[in-house]
GROMACS .gro file of C-alpha atoms in nm:
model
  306
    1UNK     CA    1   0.000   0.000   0.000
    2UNK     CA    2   0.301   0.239   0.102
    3UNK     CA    3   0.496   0.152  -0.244
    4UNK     CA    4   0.118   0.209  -0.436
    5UNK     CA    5   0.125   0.585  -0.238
    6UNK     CA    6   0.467   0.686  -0.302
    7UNK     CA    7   0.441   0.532  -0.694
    8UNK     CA    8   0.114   0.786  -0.730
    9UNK     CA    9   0.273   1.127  -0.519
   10UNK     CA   10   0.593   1.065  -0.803
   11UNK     CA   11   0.376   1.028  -1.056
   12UNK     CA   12   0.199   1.374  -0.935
   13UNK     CA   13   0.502   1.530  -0.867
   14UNK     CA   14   0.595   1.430  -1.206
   15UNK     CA   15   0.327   1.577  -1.371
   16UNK     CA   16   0.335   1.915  -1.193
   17UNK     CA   17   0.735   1.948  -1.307
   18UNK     CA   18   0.673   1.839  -1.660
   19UNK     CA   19   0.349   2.141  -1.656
   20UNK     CA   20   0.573   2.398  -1.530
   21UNK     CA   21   0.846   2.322  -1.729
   22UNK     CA   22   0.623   2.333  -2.018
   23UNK     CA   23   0.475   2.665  -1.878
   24UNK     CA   24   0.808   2.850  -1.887
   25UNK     CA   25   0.906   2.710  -2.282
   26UNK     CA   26   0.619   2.845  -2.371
   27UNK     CA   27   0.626   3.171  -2.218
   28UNK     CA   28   1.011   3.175  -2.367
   29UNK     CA   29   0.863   3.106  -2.760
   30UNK     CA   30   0.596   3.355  -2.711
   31UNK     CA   31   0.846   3.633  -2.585
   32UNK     CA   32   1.054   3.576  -2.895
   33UNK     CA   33   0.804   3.563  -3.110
   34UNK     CA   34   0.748   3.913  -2.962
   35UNK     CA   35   1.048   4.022  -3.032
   36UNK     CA   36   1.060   3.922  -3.385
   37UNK     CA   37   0.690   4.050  -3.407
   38UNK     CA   38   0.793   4.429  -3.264
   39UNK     CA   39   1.091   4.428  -3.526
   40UNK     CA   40   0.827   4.389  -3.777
   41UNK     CA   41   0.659   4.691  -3.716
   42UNK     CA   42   0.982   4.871  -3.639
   43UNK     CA   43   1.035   4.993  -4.038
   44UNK     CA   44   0.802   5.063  -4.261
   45UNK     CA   45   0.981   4.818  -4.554
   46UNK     CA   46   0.901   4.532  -4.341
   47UNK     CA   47   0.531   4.558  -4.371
   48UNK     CA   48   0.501   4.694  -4.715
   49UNK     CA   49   0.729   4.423  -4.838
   50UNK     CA   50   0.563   4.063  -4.947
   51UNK     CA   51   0.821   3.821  -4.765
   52UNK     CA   52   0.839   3.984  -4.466
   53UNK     CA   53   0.486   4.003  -4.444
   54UNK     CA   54   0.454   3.653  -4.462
   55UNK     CA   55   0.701   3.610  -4.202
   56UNK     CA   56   0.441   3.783  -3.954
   57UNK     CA   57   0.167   3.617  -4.063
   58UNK     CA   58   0.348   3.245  -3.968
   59UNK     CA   59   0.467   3.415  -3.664
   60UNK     CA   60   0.126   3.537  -3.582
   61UNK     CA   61  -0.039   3.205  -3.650
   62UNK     CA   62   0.246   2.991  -3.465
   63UNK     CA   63   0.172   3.202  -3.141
   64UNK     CA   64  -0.215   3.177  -3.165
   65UNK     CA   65  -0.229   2.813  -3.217
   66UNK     CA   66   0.035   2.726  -2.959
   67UNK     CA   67  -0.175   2.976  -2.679
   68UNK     CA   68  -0.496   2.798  -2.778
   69UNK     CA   69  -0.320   2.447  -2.748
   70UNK     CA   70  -0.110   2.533  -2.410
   71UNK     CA   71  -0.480   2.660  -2.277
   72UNK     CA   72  -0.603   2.310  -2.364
   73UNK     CA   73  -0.310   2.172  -2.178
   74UNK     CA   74  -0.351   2.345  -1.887
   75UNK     CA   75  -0.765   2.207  -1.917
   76UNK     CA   76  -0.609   1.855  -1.910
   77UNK     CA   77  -0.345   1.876  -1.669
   78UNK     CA   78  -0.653   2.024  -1.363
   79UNK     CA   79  -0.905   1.793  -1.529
   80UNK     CA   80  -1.126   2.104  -1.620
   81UNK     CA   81  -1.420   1.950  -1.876
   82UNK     CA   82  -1.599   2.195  -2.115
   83UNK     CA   83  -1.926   2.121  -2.290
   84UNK     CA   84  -1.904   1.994  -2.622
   85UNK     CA   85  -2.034   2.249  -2.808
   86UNK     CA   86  -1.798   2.516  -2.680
   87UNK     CA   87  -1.459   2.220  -2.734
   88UNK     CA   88  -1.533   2.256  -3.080
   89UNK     CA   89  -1.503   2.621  -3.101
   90UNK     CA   90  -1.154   2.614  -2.946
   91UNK     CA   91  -1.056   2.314  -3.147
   92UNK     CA   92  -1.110   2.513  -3.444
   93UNK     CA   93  -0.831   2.766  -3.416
   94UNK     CA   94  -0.546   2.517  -3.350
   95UNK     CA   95  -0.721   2.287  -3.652
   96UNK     CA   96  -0.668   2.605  -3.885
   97UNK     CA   97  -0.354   2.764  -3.775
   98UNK     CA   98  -0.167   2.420  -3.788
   99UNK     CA   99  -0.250   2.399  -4.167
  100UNK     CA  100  -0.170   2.786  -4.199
  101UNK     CA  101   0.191   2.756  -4.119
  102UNK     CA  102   0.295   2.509  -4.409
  103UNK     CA  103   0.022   2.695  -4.617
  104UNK     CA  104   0.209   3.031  -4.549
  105UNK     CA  105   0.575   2.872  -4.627
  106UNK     CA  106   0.468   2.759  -4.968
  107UNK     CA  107   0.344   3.083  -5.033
  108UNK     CA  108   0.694   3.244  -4.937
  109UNK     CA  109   0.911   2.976  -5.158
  110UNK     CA  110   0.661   3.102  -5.425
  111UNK     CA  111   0.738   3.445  -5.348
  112UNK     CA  112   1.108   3.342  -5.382
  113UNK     CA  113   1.011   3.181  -5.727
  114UNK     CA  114   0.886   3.488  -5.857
  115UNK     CA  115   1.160   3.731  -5.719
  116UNK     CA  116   1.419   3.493  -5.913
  117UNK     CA  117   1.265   3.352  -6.210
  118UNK     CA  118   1.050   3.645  -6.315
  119UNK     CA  119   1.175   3.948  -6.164
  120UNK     CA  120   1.033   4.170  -6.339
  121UNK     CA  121   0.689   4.100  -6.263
  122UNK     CA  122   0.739   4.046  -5.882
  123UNK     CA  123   0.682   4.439  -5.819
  124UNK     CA  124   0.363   4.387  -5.919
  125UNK     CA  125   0.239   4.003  -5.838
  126UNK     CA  126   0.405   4.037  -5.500
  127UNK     CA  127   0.266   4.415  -5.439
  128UNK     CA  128   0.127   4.479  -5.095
  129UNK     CA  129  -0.218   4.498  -5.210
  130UNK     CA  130  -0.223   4.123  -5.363
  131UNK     CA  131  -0.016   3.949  -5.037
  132UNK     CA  132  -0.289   4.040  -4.861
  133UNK     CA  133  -0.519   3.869  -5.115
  134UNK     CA  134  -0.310   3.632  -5.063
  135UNK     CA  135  -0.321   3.593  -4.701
  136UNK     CA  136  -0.741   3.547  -4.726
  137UNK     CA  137  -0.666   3.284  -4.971
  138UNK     CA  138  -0.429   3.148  -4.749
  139UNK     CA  139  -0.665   3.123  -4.445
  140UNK     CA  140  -0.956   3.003  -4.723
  141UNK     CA  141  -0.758   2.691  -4.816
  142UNK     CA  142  -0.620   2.632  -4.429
  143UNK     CA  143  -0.987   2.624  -4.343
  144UNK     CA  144  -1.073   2.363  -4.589
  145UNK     CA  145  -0.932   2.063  -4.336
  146UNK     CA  146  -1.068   2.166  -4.091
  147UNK     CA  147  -1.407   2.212  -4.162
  148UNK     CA  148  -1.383   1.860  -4.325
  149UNK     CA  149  -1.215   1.686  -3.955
  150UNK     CA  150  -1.523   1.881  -3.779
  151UNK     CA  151  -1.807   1.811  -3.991
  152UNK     CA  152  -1.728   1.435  -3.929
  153UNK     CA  153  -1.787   1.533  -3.549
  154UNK     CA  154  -2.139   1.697  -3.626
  155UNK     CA  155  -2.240   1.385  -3.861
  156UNK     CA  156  -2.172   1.083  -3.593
  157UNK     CA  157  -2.206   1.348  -3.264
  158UNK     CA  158  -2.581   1.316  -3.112
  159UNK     CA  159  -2.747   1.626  -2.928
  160UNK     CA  160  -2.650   1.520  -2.633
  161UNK     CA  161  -2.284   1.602  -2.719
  162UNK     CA  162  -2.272   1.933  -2.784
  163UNK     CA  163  -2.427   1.969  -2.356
  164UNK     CA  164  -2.249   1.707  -2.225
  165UNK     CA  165  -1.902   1.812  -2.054
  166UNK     CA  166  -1.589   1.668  -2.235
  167UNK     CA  167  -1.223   1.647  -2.182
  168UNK     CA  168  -1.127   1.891  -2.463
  169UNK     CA  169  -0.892   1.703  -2.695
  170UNK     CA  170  -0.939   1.624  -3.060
  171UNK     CA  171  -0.818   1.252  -2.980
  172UNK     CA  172  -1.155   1.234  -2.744
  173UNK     CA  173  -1.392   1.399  -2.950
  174UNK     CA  174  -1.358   1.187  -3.262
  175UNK     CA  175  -1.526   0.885  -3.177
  176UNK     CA  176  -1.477   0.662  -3.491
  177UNK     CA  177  -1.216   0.500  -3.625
  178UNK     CA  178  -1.267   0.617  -3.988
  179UNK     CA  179  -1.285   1.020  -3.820
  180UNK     CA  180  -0.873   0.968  -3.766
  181UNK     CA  181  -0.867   0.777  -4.114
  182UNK     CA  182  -0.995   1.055  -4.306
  183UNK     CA  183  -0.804   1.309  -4.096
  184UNK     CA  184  -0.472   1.157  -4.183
  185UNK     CA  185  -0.589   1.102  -4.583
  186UNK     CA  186  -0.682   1.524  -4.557
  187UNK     CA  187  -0.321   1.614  -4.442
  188UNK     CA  188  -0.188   1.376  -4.650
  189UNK     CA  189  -0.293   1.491  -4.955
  190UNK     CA  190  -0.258   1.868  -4.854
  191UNK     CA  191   0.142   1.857  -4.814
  192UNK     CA  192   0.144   1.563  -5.060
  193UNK     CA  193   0.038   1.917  -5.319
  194UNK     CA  194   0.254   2.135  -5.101
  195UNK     CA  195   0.598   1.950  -5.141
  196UNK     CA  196   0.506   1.890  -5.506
  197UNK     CA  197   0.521   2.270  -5.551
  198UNK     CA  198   0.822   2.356  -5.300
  199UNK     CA  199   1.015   2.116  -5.532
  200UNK     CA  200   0.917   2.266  -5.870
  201UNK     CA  201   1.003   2.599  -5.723
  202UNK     CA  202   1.338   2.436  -5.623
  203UNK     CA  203   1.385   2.321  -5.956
  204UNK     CA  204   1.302   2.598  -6.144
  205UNK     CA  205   1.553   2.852  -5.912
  206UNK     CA  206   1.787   2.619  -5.943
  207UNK     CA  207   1.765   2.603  -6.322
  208UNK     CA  208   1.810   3.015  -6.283
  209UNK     CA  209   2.060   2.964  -6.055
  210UNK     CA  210   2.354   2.771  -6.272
  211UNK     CA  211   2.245   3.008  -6.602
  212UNK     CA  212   2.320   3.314  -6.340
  213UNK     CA  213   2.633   3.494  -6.288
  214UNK     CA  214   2.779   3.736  -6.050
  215UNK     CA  215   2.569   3.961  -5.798
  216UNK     CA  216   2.295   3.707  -5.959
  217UNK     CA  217   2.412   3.408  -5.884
  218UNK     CA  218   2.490   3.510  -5.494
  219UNK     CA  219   2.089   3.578  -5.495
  220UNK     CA  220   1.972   3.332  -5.642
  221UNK     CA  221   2.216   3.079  -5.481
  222UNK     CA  222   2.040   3.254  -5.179
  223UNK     CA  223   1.695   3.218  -5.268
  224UNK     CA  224   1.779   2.863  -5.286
  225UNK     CA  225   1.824   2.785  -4.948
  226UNK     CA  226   1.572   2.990  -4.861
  227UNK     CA  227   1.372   2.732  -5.040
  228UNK     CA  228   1.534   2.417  -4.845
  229UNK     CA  229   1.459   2.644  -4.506
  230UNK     CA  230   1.076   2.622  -4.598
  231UNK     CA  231   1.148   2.256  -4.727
  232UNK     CA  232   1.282   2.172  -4.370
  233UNK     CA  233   1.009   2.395  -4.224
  234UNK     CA  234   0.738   2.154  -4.434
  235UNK     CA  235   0.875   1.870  -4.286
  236UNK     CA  236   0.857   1.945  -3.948
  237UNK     CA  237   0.506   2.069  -4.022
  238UNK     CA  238   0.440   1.739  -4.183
  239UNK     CA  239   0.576   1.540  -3.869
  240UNK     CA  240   0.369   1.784  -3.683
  241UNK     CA  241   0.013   1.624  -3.810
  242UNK     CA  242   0.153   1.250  -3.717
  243UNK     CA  243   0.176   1.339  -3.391
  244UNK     CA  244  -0.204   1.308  -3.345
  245UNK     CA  245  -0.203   0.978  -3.494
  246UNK     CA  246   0.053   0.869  -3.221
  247UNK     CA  247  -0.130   1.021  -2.962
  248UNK     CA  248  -0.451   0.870  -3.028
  249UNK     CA  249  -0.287   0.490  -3.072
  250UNK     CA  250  -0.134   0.574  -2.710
  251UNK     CA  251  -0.379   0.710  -2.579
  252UNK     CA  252  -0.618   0.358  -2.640
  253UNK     CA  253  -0.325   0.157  -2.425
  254UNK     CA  254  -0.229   0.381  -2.187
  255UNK     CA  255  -0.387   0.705  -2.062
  256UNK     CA  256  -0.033   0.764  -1.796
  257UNK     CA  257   0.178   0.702  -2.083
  258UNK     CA  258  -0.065   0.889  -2.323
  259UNK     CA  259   0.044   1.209  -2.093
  260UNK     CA  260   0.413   1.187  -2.134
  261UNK     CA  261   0.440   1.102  -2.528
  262UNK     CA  262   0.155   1.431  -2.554
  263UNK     CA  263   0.411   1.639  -2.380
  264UNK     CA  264   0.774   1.478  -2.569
  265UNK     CA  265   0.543   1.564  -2.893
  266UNK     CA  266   0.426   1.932  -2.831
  267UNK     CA  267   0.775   1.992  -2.677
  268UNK     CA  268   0.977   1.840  -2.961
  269UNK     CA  269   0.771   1.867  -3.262
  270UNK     CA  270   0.539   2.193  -3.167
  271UNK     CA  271   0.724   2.410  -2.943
  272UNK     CA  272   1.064   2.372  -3.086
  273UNK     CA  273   1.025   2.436  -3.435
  274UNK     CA  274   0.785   2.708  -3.416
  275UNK     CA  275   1.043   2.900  -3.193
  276UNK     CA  276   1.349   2.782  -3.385
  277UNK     CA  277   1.255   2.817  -3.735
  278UNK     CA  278   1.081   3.191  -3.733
  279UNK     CA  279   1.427   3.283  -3.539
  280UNK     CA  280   1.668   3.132  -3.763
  281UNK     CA  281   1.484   3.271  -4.083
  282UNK     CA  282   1.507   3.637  -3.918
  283UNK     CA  283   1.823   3.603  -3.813
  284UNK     CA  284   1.985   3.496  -4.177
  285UNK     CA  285   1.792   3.782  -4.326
  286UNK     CA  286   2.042   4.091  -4.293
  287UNK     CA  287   1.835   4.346  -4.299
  288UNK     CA  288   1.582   4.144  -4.043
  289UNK     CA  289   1.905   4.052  -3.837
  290UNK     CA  290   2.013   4.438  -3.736
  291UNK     CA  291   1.666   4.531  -3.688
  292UNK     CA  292   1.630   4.276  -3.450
  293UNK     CA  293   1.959   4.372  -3.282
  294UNK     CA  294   1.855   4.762  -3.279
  295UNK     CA  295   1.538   4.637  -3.071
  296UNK     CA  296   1.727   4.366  -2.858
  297UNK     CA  297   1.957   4.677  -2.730
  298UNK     CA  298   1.652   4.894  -2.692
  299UNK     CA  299   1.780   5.126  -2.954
  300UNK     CA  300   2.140   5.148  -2.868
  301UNK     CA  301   2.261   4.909  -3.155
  302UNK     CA  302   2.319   5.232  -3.384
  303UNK     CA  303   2.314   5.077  -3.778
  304UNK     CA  304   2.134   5.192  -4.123
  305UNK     CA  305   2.037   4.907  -4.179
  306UNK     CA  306   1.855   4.992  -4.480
   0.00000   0.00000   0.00000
């Protein structure tokens, strides 16, 4: 009885260090994600320019989803139930903005694609007016999965769902079997189209890239690992939406163990490349890098770094 007790209080006291630990990562991502978000608005190039603006938009969307997911989190770990119809709702944002980040990269390595291979038109294809276009479209096509996971939820859910009280996560609240099926087919398919176009803009850059000479053949030998960035970027996304899958098969043996691979996943695969990636793509951009330093030493970094 005595081993039983002290197995359960480690198992608590477990718990509680693996939450706080968890607590102060994310509080770490979100404040550099501030950072790189304040630098933004810093010069007026940065938001009037089509990459950059991009850049905010997967920064803004990383930072949503991962609040909305560390709220659900912090639901799980002090066992706080909501009623079904209101899990939904809050499922929906980290549904969308988890599709919006790879979305939002393949719309950058086309940006790329145009600034290389047809410079001339990228003034106007890549104008602010049209990345905002963009952006809706963006959010349009990000919305598409999601509304497909959810309406599976509203055509096997009865009424009583949507009043009962729930343990909000997406692993609970689809019931079936075929529910995860078609979830995984969805995301599948979506990056299946995404990598198919991240490589053809590869391929045509690259193309570009050994007819170029000079001053051109530095940029475009640039653009092309700006390419393999989003590339990587795609594939953690991609390794991202398995995570579920693994969850859920867990999650049917043990619920204990279900707890610890959750937080290895969002740690390792959520937390982690959303804070390492926007960082490491501001930090190789030079104009983006002094920027950043200017507001890191509150102004005292002294640079034209236009």
């Amino acid at each position: 009885m005595a081993a039983n007790n002290s197995l359960i209080d480690y198992d608590r006291l477990s718990r509680h260090i693996r939450f706080v630990l968890l607590q102060v990562l994310v509080m770490l991502f979100l404040s550099i994600n501030s950072l790189l978000m304040i630098t933004f608005f810093q010069k007026e190039y940065f938001y009037t320019s089509a990459r950059y603006i991009l850049f905010a938009v997967t920064l803004l969307s990383d930072s949503l989803m991962l609040i909305v997911t560390n709220i659900l989190l912090i639901f799980v770990h002090f066992k706080i139930d909501i009623q079904g119809w209101l899990c939904i709702i809050v499922c929906f944002v980290p549904l969308l903005y988890l599709t919006v980040t790879p979305v939002t990269l393949t719309a950058m390595t086309l940006e790329r694609y145009v600034a290389i291979c047809m410079p001339l038109r990228h003034g106007d294809l890549c104008s602010t007016r049209n990345t905002m276009h963009g952006i809706l479209i963006i959010h349009g096509l990000s919305s598409v999965p999601c509304l497909i996971i959810l309406s599976t939820i509203f055509v096997s859910a009865s009424l009583s769902f949507y009043t009962k009280y729930w343990r909000c996560l997406i692993e609970l609240i689809l019931f079936q079997a075929w529910q995860h099926h078609l979830r995984s087919a969805v995301y599948q398919f979506q990056f299946l189209i995404l990598c198919i176009i991240i490589v053809f803009s590869y391929i045509k850059i690259m193309k570009v890239a050994k007819a170029a000479s000079g001053e051109d053949k530095k940029s475009t030998q640039k653009g092309l690992r700006t390419v393999l960035l989003h590339g990587f970027q795609l594939l953690l996304c991609l390794i991202q939406m398995w995570c579920p899958f693994i969850d859920a098969a867990v999650l049917q043996v043990n619920y204990s163990l279900y707890e610890i691979v959750r937080y290895l996943n969002f740690v390792v695969f959520y937390l982690a490349p959303r804070c390492l990636s926007p960082l490491i793509y501001g930090l190789r951009d030079e104009v983006f890098y002094h920027a950043l330093k200017n507001v890191a030493y509150l102004g005292l970094y002294k640079r034209n770094i236009m």
